[in-house]
Amino acid sequence: RTSEPILEYSDIIPWFQKDTDHFLFHTNIDIYKNHFGGILVIKSLTPDSYRVIYITELGIKIFDMEFFRNDDFKLHYCFDAINRNSVIKTLKTDIGLMVDIIPENNNLKIWQDNQNGKTLIRSKDRTGIIYFTIKDKTKRVEEILLRNRLRKKMNILFYSKNGIELDSVKISHYNMKLNIQLSKLNETRPNVP
């Protein structure tokens, strides 16, 4: 059963706040036959842009990308083993949706699912149809599902124990061998006398 939404688009709280300097994640990426383990850094450059850099545990840079609010994108670097247009385009979509959450457009449909107390948002753009599941209690996105007309393409799940801070993110693909698992690293700074 569905009804009019309780939440408005402007009520949704993004996981990646613009006022936070950076976010660090221990990250595992399985892409085709390659496995990479390392650190993903998401840095807020301006209120409308993010820089995302992925470095392996051995210190090898895998990719360096910049995302802008108006759906612009700049690739600064990509490791040769994954430097394919299809992979770069997929990473652009995945990470862009993860950090920016809901694209601003006029094709949004918002409704409430009364059975589970969640608000659902459907957005259409050139990548396909995107469904966002928002937990009404926390006003944060819990899941993103990207699909074309016929089948599911990709799924992003956001995990949080307290509903305020992001603990981990899992990105899974249905039509290509690409899975990304991110676990937030808690930075501790020693007290220096």
mmCIF file of N, CA and C in Angstrom, residues 14-59:
data_model
loop_
_atom_site.group_PDB
_atom_site.id
_atom_site.type_symbol
_atom_site.label_atom_id
_atom_site.label_comp_id
_atom_site.label_asym_id
_atom_site.label_seq_id
_atom_site.Cartn_x
_atom_site.Cartn_y
_atom_site.Cartn_z
ATOM 1 N N PRO A 14 21.901 13.785 3.210
ATOM 2 C CA PRO A 14 22.910 12.977 2.519
ATOM 3 C C PRO A 14 23.908 12.359 3.500
ATOM 4 N N TRP A 15 24.439 11.192 3.143
ATOM 5 C CA TRP A 15 25.457 10.542 3.972
ATOM 6 C C TRP A 15 26.766 11.321 3.910
ATOM 7 N N PHE A 16 27.059 11.898 2.758
ATOM 8 C CA PHE A 16 28.304 12.633 2.569
ATOM 9 C C PHE A 16 28.003 14.115 2.664
ATOM 10 N N GLN A 17 28.162 14.646 3.865
ATOM 11 C CA GLN A 17 27.864 16.055 4.126
ATOM 12 C C GLN A 17 28.911 16.934 3.459
ATOM 13 N N LYS A 18 28.462 18.020 2.898
ATOM 14 C CA LYS A 18 29.357 18.942 2.197
ATOM 15 C C LYS A 18 30.322 19.645 3.154
ATOM 16 N N ASP A 19 29.965 19.748 4.430
ATOM 17 C CA ASP A 19 30.815 20.476 5.370
ATOM 18 C C ASP A 19 31.904 19.601 5.995
ATOM 19 N N THR A 20 31.959 18.316 5.629
ATOM 20 C CA THR A 20 32.994 17.424 6.137
ATOM 21 C C THR A 20 34.166 17.435 5.162
ATOM 22 N N ASP A 21 35.372 17.550 5.675
ATOM 23 C CA ASP A 21 36.561 17.673 4.839
ATOM 24 C C ASP A 21 36.781 16.445 3.954
ATOM 25 N N HIS A 22 36.775 15.241 4.572
ATOM 26 C CA HIS A 22 37.014 14.029 3.796
ATOM 27 C C HIS A 22 36.440 12.804 4.508
ATOM 28 N N PHE A 23 36.325 11.726 3.760
ATOM 29 C CA PHE A 23 35.848 10.443 4.269
ATOM 30 C C PHE A 23 36.850 9.383 3.835
ATOM 31 N N LEU A 24 37.171 8.442 4.729
ATOM 32 C CA LEU A 24 38.098 7.352 4.428
ATOM 33 C C LEU A 24 37.387 6.017 4.558
ATOM 34 N N PHE A 25 37.593 5.134 3.571
ATOM 35 C CA PHE A 25 36.990 3.800 3.582
ATOM 36 C C PHE A 25 38.032 2.755 3.237
ATOM 37 N N HIS A 26 38.052 1.661 4.017
ATOM 38 C CA HIS A 26 38.778 0.477 3.574
ATOM 39 C C HIS A 26 37.910 -0.119 2.480
ATOM 40 N N THR A 27 38.494 -0.399 1.326
ATOM 41 C CA THR A 27 37.701 -0.755 0.159
ATOM 42 C C THR A 27 38.242 -1.991 -0.528
ATOM 43 N N ASN A 28 37.327 -2.875 -0.918
ATOM 44 C CA ASN A 28 37.653 -4.021 -1.761
ATOM 45 C C ASN A 28 36.857 -3.901 -3.040
ATOM 46 N N ILE A 29 37.562 -4.013 -4.159
ATOM 47 C CA ILE A 29 36.910 -3.956 -5.462
ATOM 48 C C ILE A 29 37.242 -5.234 -6.213
ATOM 49 N N ASP A 30 36.198 -5.931 -6.650
ATOM 50 C CA ASP A 30 36.357 -7.101 -7.521
ATOM 51 C C ASP A 30 35.813 -6.700 -8.876
ATOM 52 N N ILE A 31 36.710 -6.668 -9.855
ATOM 53 C CA ILE A 31 36.306 -6.272 -11.195
ATOM 54 C C ILE A 31 36.885 -7.266 -12.189
ATOM 55 N N TYR A 32 35.984 -7.964 -12.869
ATOM 56 C CA TYR A 32 36.350 -9.058 -13.755
ATOM 57 C C TYR A 32 37.227 -10.031 -12.984
ATOM 58 N N LYS A 33 38.469 -10.237 -13.394
ATOM 59 C CA LYS A 33 39.330 -11.190 -12.684
ATOM 60 C C LYS A 33 40.301 -10.491 -11.740
ATOM 61 N N ASN A 34 40.155 -9.194 -11.562
ATOM 62 C CA ASN A 34 41.063 -8.423 -10.710
ATOM 63 C C ASN A 34 40.429 -8.173 -9.344
ATOM 64 N N HIS A 35 41.255 -8.255 -8.303
ATOM 65 C CA HIS A 35 40.823 -7.907 -6.953
ATOM 66 C C HIS A 35 41.783 -6.847 -6.425
ATOM 67 N N PHE A 36 41.209 -5.751 -5.924
ATOM 68 C CA PHE A 36 42.010 -4.683 -5.344
ATOM 69 C C PHE A 36 41.520 -4.422 -3.928
ATOM 70 N N GLY A 37 42.452 -4.307 -3.002
ATOM 71 C CA GLY A 37 42.140 -3.923 -1.635
ATOM 72 C C GLY A 37 42.908 -2.659 -1.322
ATOM 73 N N GLY A 38 42.254 -1.707 -0.653
ATOM 74 C CA GLY A 38 42.958 -0.479 -0.353
ATOM 75 C C GLY A 38 42.096 0.543 0.350
ATOM 76 N N ILE A 39 42.416 1.801 0.129
ATOM 77 C CA ILE A 39 41.755 2.927 0.783
ATOM 78 C C ILE A 39 41.092 3.806 -0.282
ATOM 79 N N LEU A 40 39.830 4.140 -0.042
ATOM 80 C CA LEU A 40 39.112 5.087 -0.888
ATOM 81 C C LEU A 40 38.961 6.380 -0.097
ATOM 82 N N VAL A 41 39.393 7.482 -0.690
ATOM 83 C CA VAL A 41 39.295 8.793 -0.068
ATOM 84 C C VAL A 41 38.260 9.600 -0.849
ATOM 85 N N ILE A 42 37.270 10.126 -0.137
ATOM 86 C CA ILE A 42 36.282 11.015 -0.741
ATOM 87 C C ILE A 42 36.480 12.373 -0.091
ATOM 88 N N LYS A 43 36.858 13.341 -0.901
ATOM 89 C CA LYS A 43 37.159 14.679 -0.385
ATOM 90 C C LYS A 43 36.190 15.682 -0.993
ATOM 91 N N SER A 44 35.548 16.446 -0.126
ATOM 92 C CA SER A 44 34.662 17.518 -0.566
ATOM 93 C C SER A 44 35.522 18.728 -0.921
ATOM 94 N N LEU A 45 35.511 19.115 -2.203
ATOM 95 C CA LEU A 45 36.328 20.244 -2.644
ATOM 96 C C LEU A 45 35.584 21.568 -2.513
ATOM 97 N N THR A 46 34.355 21.577 -3.000
ATOM 98 C CA THR A 46 33.488 22.749 -2.921
ATOM 99 C C THR A 46 32.099 22.226 -2.561
ATOM 100 N N PRO A 47 31.131 23.082 -2.321
ATOM 101 C CA PRO A 47 29.782 22.573 -2.061
ATOM 102 C C PRO A 47 29.198 21.782 -3.236
ATOM 103 N N ASP A 48 29.796 21.915 -4.420
ATOM 104 C CA ASP A 48 29.264 21.242 -5.600
ATOM 105 C C ASP A 48 30.209 20.230 -6.225
ATOM 106 N N SER A 49 31.279 19.826 -5.525
ATOM 107 C CA SER A 49 32.193 18.852 -6.128
ATOM 108 C C SER A 49 32.872 17.966 -5.082
ATOM 109 N N TYR A 50 33.204 16.746 -5.532
ATOM 110 C CA TYR A 50 33.938 15.761 -4.730
ATOM 111 C C TYR A 50 35.088 15.217 -5.559
ATOM 112 N N ARG A 51 36.183 14.910 -4.894
ATOM 113 C CA ARG A 51 37.299 14.202 -5.523
ATOM 114 C C ARG A 51 37.363 12.844 -4.856
ATOM 115 N N VAL A 52 37.446 11.772 -5.654
ATOM 116 C CA VAL A 52 37.463 10.408 -5.144
ATOM 117 C C VAL A 52 38.724 9.721 -5.665
ATOM 118 N N ILE A 53 39.559 9.258 -4.722
ATOM 119 C CA ILE A 53 40.828 8.617 -5.070
ATOM 120 C C ILE A 53 40.869 7.246 -4.407
ATOM 121 N N TYR A 54 41.270 6.240 -5.187
ATOM 122 C CA TYR A 54 41.393 4.882 -4.664
ATOM 123 C C TYR A 54 42.834 4.417 -4.800
ATOM 124 N N ILE A 55 43.447 4.035 -3.671
ATOM 125 C CA ILE A 55 44.838 3.614 -3.608
ATOM 126 C C ILE A 55 44.901 2.227 -2.968
ATOM 127 N N THR A 56 45.665 1.305 -3.558
ATOM 128 C CA THR A 56 45.774 -0.047 -3.003
ATOM 129 C C THR A 56 46.597 -0.031 -1.719
ATOM 130 N N GLU A 57 46.598 -1.173 -1.046
ATOM 131 C CA GLU A 57 47.365 -1.317 0.188
ATOM 132 C C GLU A 57 48.864 -1.171 -0.055
ATOM 133 N N LEU A 58 49.295 -1.400 -1.305
ATOM 134 C CA LEU A 58 50.707 -1.252 -1.658
ATOM 135 C C LEU A 58 51.048 0.172 -2.107
ATOM 136 N N GLY A 59 50.053 1.047 -2.124
ATOM 137 C CA GLY A 59 50.286 2.435 -2.497
ATOM 138 C C GLY A 59 50.131 2.733 -3.977
#
